[in-house]
Short mmCIF file of N, CA and C in Angstrom, two decimals:
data_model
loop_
_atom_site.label_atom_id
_atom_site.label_comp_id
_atom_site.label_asym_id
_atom_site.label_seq_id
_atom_site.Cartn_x
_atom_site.Cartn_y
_atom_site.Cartn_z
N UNK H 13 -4.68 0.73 -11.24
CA UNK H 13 -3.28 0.46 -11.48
C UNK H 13 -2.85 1.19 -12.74
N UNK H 14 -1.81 1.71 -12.34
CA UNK H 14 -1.04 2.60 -14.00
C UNK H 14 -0.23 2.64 -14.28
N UNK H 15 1.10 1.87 -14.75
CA UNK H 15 2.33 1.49 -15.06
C UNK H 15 3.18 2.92 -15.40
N UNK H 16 3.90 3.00 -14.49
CA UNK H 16 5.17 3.99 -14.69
C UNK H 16 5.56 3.93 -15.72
N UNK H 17 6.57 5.00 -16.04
CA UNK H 17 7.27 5.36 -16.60
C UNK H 17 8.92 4.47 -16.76
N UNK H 18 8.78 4.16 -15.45
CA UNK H 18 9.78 3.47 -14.66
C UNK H 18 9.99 2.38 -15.39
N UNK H 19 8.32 1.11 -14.75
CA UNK H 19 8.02 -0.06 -15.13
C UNK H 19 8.17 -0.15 -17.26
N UNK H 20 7.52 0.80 -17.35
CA UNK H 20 7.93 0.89 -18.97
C UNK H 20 9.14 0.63 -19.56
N UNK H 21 9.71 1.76 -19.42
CA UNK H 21 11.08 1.89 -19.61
C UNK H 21 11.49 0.54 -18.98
N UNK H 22 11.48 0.43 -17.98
CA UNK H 22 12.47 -1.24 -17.26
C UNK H 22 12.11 -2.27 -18.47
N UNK H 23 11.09 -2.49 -19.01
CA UNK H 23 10.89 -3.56 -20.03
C UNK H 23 11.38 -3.22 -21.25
N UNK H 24 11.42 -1.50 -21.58
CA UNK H 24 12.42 -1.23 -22.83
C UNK H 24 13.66 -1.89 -22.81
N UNK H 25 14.29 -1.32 -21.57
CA UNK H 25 15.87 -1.76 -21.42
C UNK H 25 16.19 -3.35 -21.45
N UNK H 26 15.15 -4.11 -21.21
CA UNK H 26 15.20 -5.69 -20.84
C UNK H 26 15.29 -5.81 -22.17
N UNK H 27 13.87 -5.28 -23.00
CA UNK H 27 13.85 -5.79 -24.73
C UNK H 27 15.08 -5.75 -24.90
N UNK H 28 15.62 -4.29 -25.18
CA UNK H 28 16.85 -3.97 -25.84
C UNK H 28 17.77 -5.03 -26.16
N UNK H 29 17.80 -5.35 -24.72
CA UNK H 29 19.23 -6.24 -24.08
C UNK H 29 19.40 -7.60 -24.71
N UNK H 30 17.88 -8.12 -24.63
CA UNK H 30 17.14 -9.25 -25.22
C UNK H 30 17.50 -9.41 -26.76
N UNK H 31 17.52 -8.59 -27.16
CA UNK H 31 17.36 -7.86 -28.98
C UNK H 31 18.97 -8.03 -29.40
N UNK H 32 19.92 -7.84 -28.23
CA UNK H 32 21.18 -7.62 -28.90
C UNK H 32 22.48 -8.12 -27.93
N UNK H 33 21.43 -9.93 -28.03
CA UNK H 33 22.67 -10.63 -27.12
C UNK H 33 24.39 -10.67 -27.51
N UNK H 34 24.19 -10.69 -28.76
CA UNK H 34 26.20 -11.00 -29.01
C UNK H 34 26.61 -9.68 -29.43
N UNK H 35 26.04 -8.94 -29.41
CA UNK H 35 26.84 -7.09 -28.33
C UNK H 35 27.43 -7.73 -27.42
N UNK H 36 27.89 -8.42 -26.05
CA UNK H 36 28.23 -8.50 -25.17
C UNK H 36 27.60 -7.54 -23.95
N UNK H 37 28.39 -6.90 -23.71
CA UNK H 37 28.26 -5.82 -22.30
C UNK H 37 28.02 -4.49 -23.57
N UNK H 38 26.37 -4.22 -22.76
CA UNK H 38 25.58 -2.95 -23.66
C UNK H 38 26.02 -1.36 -23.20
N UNK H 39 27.06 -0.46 -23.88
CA UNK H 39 27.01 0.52 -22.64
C UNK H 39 25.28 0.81 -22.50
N UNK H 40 25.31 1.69 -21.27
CA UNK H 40 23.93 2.48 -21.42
C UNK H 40 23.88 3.59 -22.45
N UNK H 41 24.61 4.31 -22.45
CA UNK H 41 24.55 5.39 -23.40
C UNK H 41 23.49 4.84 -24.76
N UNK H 42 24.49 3.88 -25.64
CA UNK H 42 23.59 2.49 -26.56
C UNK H 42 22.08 2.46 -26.73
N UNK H 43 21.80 1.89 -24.86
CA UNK H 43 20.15 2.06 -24.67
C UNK H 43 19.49 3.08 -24.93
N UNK H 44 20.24 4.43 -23.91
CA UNK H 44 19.48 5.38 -24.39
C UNK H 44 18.75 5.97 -25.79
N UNK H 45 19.65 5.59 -26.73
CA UNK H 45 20.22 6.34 -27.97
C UNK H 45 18.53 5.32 -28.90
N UNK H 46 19.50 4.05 -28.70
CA UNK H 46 18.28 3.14 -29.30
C UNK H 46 16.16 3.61 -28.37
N UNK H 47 16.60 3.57 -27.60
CA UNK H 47 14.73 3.52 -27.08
C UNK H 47 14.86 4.86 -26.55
N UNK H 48 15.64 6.10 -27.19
CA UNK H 48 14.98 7.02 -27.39
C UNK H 48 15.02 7.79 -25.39
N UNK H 49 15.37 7.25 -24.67
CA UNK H 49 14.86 7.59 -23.24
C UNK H 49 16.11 8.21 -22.77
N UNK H 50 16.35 9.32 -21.93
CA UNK H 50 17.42 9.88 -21.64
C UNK H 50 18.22 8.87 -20.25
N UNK H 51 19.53 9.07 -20.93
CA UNK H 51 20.22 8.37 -20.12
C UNK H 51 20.41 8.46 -18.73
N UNK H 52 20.18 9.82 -18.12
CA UNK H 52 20.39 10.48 -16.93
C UNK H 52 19.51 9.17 -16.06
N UNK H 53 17.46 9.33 -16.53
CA UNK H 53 17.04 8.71 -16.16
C UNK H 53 17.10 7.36 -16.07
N UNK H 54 17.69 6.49 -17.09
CA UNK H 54 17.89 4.64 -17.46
C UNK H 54 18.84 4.51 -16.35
N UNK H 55 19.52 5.52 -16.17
CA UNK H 55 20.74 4.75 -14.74
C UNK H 55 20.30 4.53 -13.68
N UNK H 56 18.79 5.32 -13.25
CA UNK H 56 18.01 4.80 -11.75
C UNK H 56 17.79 3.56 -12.28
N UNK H 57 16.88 3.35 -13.36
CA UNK H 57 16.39 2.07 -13.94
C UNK H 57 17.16 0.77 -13.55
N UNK H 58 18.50 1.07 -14.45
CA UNK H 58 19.10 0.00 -14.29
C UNK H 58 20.00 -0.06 -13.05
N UNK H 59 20.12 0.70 -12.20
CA UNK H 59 20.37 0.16 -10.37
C UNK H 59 19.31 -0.57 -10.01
N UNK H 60 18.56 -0.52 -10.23
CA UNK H 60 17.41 -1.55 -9.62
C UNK H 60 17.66 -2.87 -10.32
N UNK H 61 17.87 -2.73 -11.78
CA UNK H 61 17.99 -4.08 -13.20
C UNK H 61 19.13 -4.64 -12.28
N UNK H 62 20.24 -4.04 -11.41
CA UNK H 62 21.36 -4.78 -11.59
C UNK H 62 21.47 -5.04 -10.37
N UNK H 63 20.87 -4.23 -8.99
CA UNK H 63 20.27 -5.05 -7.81
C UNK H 63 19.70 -5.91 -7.35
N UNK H 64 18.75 -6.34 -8.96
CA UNK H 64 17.74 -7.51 -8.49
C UNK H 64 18.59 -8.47 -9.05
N UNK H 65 19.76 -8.32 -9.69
CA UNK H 65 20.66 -9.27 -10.41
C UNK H 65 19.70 -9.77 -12.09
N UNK H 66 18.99 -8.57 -12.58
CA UNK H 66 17.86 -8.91 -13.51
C UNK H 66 19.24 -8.82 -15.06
N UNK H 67 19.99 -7.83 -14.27
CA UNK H 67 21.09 -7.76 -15.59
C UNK H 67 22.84 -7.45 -14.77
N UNK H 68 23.51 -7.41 -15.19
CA UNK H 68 25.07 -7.32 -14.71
C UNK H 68 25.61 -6.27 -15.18
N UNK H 69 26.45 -5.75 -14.87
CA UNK H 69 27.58 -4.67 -15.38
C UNK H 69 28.88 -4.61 -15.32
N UNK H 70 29.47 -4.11 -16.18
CA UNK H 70 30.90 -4.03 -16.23
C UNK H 70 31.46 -2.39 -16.20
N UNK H 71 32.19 -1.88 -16.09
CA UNK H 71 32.93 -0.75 -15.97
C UNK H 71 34.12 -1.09 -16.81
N UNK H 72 34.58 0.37 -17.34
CA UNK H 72 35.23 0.46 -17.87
C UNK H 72 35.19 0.37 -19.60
N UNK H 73 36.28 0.20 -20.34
CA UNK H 73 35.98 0.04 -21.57
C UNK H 73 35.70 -1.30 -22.37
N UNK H 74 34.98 -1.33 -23.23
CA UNK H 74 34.05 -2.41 -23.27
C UNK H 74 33.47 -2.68 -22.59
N UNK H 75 32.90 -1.75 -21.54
CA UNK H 75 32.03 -2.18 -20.53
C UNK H 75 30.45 -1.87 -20.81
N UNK H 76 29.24 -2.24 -19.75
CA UNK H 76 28.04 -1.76 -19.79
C UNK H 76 27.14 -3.08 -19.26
N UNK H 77 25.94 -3.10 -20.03
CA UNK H 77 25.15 -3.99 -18.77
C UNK H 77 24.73 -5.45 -20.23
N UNK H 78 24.04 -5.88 -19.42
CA UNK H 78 23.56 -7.78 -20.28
C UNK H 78 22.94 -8.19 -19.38
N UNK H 79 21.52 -8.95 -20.21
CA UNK H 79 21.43 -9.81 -18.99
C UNK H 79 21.75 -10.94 -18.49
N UNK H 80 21.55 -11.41 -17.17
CA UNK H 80 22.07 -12.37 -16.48
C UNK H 80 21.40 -13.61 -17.21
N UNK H 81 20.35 -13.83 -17.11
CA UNK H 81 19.28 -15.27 -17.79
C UNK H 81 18.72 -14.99 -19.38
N UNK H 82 18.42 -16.11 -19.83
CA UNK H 82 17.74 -16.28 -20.75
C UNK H 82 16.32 -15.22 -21.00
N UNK H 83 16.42 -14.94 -22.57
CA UNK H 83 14.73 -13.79 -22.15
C UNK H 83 13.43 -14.39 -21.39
N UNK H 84 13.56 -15.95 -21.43
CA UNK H 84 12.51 -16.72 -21.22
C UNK H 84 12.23 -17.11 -19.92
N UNK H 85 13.28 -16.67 -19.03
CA UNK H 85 13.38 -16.19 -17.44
C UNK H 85 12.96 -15.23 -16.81
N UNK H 86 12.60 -13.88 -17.88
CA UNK H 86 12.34 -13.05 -17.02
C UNK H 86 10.77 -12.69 -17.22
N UNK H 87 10.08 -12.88 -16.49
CA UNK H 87 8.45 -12.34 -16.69
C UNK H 87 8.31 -10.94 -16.61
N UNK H 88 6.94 -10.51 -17.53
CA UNK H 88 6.60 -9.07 -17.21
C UNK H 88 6.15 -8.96 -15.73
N UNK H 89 6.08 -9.53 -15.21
CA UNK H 89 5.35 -9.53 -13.54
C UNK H 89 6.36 -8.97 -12.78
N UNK H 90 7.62 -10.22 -12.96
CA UNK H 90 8.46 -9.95 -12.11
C UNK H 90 9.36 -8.50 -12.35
N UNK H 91 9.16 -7.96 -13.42
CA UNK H 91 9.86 -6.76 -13.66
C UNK H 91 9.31 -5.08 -13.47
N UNK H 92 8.13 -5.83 -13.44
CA UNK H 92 7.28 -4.65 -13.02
C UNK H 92 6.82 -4.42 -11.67
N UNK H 93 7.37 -5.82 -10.79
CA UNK H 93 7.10 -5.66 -9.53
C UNK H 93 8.01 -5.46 -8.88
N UNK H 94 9.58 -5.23 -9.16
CA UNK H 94 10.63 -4.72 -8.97
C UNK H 94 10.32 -3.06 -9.25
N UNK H 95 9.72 -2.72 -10.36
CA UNK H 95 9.91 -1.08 -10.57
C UNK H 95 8.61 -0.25 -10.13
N UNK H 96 7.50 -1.15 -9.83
CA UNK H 96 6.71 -0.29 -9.35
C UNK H 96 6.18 -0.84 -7.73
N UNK H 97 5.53 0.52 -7.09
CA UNK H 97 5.32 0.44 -5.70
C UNK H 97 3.91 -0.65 -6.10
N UNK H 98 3.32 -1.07 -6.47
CA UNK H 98 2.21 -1.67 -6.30
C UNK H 98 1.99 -2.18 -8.14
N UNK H 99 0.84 -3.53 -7.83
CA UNK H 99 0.56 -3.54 -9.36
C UNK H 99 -1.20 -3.88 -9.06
N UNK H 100 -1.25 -3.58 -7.31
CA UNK H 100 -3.03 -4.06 -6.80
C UNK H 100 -3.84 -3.25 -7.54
N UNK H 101 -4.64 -3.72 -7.43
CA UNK H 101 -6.09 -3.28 -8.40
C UNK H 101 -6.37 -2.07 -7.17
N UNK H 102 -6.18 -2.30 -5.95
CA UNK H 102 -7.17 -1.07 -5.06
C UNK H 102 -6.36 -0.99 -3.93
N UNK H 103 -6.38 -0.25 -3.03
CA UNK H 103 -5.44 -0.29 -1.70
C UNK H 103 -5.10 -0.94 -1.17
N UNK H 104 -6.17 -1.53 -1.01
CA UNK H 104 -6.45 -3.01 0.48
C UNK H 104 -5.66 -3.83 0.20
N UNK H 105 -5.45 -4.07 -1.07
CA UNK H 105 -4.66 -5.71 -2.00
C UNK H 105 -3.35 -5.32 -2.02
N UNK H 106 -2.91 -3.84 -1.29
CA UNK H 106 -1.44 -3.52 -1.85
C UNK H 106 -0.62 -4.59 -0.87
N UNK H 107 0.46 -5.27 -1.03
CA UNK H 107 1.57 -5.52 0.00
C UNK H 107 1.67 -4.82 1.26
N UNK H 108 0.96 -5.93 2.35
CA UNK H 108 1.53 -4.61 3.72
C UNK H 108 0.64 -3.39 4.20
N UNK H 109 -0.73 -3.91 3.49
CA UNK H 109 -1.60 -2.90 3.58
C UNK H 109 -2.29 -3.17 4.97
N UNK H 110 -3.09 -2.15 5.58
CA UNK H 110 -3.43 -2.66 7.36
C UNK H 110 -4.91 -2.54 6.31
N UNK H 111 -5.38 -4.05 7.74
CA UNK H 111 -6.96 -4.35 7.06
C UNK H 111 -7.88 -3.85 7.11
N UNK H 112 -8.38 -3.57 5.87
CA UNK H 112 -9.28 -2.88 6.23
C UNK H 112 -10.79 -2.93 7.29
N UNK H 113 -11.33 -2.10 7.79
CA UNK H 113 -12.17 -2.53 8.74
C UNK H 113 -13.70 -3.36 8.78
N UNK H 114 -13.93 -2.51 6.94
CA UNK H 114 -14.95 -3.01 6.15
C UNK H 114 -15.08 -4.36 5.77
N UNK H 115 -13.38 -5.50 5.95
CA UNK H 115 -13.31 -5.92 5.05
C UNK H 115 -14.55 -7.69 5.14
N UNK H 116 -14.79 -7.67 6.50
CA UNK H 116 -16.06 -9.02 6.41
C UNK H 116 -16.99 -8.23 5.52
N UNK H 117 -17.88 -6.84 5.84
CA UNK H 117 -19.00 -6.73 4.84
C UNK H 117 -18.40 -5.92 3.79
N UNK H 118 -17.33 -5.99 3.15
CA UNK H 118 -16.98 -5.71 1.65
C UNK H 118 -17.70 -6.09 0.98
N UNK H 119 -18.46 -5.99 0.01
CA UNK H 119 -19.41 -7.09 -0.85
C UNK H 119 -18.51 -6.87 -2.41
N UNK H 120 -17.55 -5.57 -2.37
CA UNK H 120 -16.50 -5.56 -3.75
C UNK H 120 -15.12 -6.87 -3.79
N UNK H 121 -14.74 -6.78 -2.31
CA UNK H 121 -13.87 -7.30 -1.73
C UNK H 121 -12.99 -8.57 -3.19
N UNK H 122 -13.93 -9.79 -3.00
CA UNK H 122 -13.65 -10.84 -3.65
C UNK H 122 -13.75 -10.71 -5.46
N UNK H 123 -14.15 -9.39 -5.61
CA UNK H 123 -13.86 -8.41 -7.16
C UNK H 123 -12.36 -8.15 -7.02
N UNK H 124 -12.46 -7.35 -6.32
CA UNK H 124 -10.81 -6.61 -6.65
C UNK H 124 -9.74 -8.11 -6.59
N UNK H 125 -10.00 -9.12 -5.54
CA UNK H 125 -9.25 -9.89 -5.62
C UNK H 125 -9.16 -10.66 -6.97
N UNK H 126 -10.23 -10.99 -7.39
CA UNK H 126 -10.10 -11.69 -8.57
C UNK H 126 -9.30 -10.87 -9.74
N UNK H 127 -9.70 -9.64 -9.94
CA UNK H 127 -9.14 -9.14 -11.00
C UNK H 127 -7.48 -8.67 -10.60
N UNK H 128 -7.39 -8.81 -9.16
CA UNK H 128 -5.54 -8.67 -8.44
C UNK H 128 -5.22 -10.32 -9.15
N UNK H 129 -5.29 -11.32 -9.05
CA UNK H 129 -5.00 -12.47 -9.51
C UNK H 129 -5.32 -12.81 -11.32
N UNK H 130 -5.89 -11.89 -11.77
CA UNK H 130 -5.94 -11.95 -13.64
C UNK H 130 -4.75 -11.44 -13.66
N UNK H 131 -4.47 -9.97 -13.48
CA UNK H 131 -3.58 -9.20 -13.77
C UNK H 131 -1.80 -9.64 -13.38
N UNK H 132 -2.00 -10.35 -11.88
CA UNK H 132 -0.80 -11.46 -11.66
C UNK H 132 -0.85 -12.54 -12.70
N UNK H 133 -1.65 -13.30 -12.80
CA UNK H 133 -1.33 -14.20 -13.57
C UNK H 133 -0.78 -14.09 -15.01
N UNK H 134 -1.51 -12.73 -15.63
CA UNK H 134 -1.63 -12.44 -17.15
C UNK H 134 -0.12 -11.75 -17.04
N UNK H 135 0.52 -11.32 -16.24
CA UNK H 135 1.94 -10.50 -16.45
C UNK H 135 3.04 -11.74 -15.92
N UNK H 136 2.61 -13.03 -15.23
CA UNK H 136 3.68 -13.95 -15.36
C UNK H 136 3.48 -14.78 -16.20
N UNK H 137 2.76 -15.10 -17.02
CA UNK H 137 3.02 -16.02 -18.21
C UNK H 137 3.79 -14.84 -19.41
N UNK H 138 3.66 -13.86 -19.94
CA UNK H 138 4.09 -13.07 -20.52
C UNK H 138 6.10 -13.34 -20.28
N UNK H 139 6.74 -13.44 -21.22
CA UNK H 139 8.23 -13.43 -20.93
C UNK H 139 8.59 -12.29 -21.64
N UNK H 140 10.17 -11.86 -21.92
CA UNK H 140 10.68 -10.98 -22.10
C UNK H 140 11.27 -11.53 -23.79
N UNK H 141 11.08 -12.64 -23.52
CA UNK H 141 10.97 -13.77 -25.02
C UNK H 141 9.91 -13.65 -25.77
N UNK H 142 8.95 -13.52 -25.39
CA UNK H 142 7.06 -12.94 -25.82
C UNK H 142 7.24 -12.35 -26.39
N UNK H 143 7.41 -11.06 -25.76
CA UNK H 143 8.10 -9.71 -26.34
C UNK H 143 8.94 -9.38 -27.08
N UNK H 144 9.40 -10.28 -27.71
CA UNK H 144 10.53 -10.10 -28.83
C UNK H 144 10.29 -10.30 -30.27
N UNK H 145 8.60 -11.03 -30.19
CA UNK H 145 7.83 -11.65 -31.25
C UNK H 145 6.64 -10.53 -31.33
N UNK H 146 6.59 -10.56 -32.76
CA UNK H 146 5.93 -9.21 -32.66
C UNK H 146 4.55 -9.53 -32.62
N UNK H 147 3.95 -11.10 -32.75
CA UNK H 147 2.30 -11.23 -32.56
C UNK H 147 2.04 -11.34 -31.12
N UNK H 148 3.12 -10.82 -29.95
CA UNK H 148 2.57 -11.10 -28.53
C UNK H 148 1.38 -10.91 -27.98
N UNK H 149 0.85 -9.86 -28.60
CA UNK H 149 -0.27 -8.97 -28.50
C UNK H 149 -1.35 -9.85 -28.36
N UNK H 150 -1.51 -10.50 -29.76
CA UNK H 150 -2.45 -11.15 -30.43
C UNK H 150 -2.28 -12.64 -29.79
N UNK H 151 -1.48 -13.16 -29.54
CA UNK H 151 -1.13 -14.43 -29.42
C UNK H 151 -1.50 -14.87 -27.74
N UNK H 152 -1.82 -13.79 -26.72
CA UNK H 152 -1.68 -14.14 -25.54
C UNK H 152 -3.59 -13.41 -25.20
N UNK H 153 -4.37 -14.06 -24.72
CA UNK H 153 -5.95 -13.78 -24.60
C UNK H 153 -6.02 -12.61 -23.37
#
């Protein structure tokens, strides 16, 4: 598993947003400028942010994006499983994957699963509130 560019960035733009609630409506331009990432690209980003209803938008002047919930609503799981095609440890575990044929004498099998269920678990306890504290690192095992 190797986290996009995408998935990255999607948690920049969440921080950001997170970072600078009574801004109101953030343009993007703003984001870009602050986390450094070109704007061209943050606008795929945030069609997805504002499809999953993860953030809202406005048009026009005084307009731009916010998010919808509290930082403490949104998990790293759920945001990274919006921006990336997979977060499985190996093929077989992807969403929708056809079974494999090996999979009674797999003897890895119940490996990959376990470490598919660390990696779920360890990215939904994580919030977007976590992340705003700078010992997250340290503070989460």
């Amino acid at each position: 598993m190797l986290i996009s560019t995408k998935g990255r960035y999607a948690l920049r733009v969440m921080i950001d947003l997170a970072e600078h609630p009574s801004e109101g409506y953030i343009p993007l331009k703003i984001i870009a400028e602050r986390q450094e990432i070109s704007e061209k690209y943050l606008e795929s980003i945030i069609k997805l942010l504002v499809k999953a209803r993860f953030v809202s938008g406005l048009r026009g002047k005084g307009g731009g994006y916010r998010l919808t919930k509290s930082p403490e609503q949104y998990t790293v799981g759920s945001i990274l499983r919006l921006t990336e095609e997979s977060l499985a440890p190996v093929s077989c575990l992807e969403h929708g994957a056809v079974p494999c044929k090996r999979k009674d004498e797999c003897r890895t099998l119940s490996l990959w699963q376990g470490l598919d269920r660390v990696i779920t678990d360890y990215l939904e306890q994580i919030t977007i509130a976590d992340l705003l504290k700078t010992e997250t690192c340290e503070s989460h095992p």
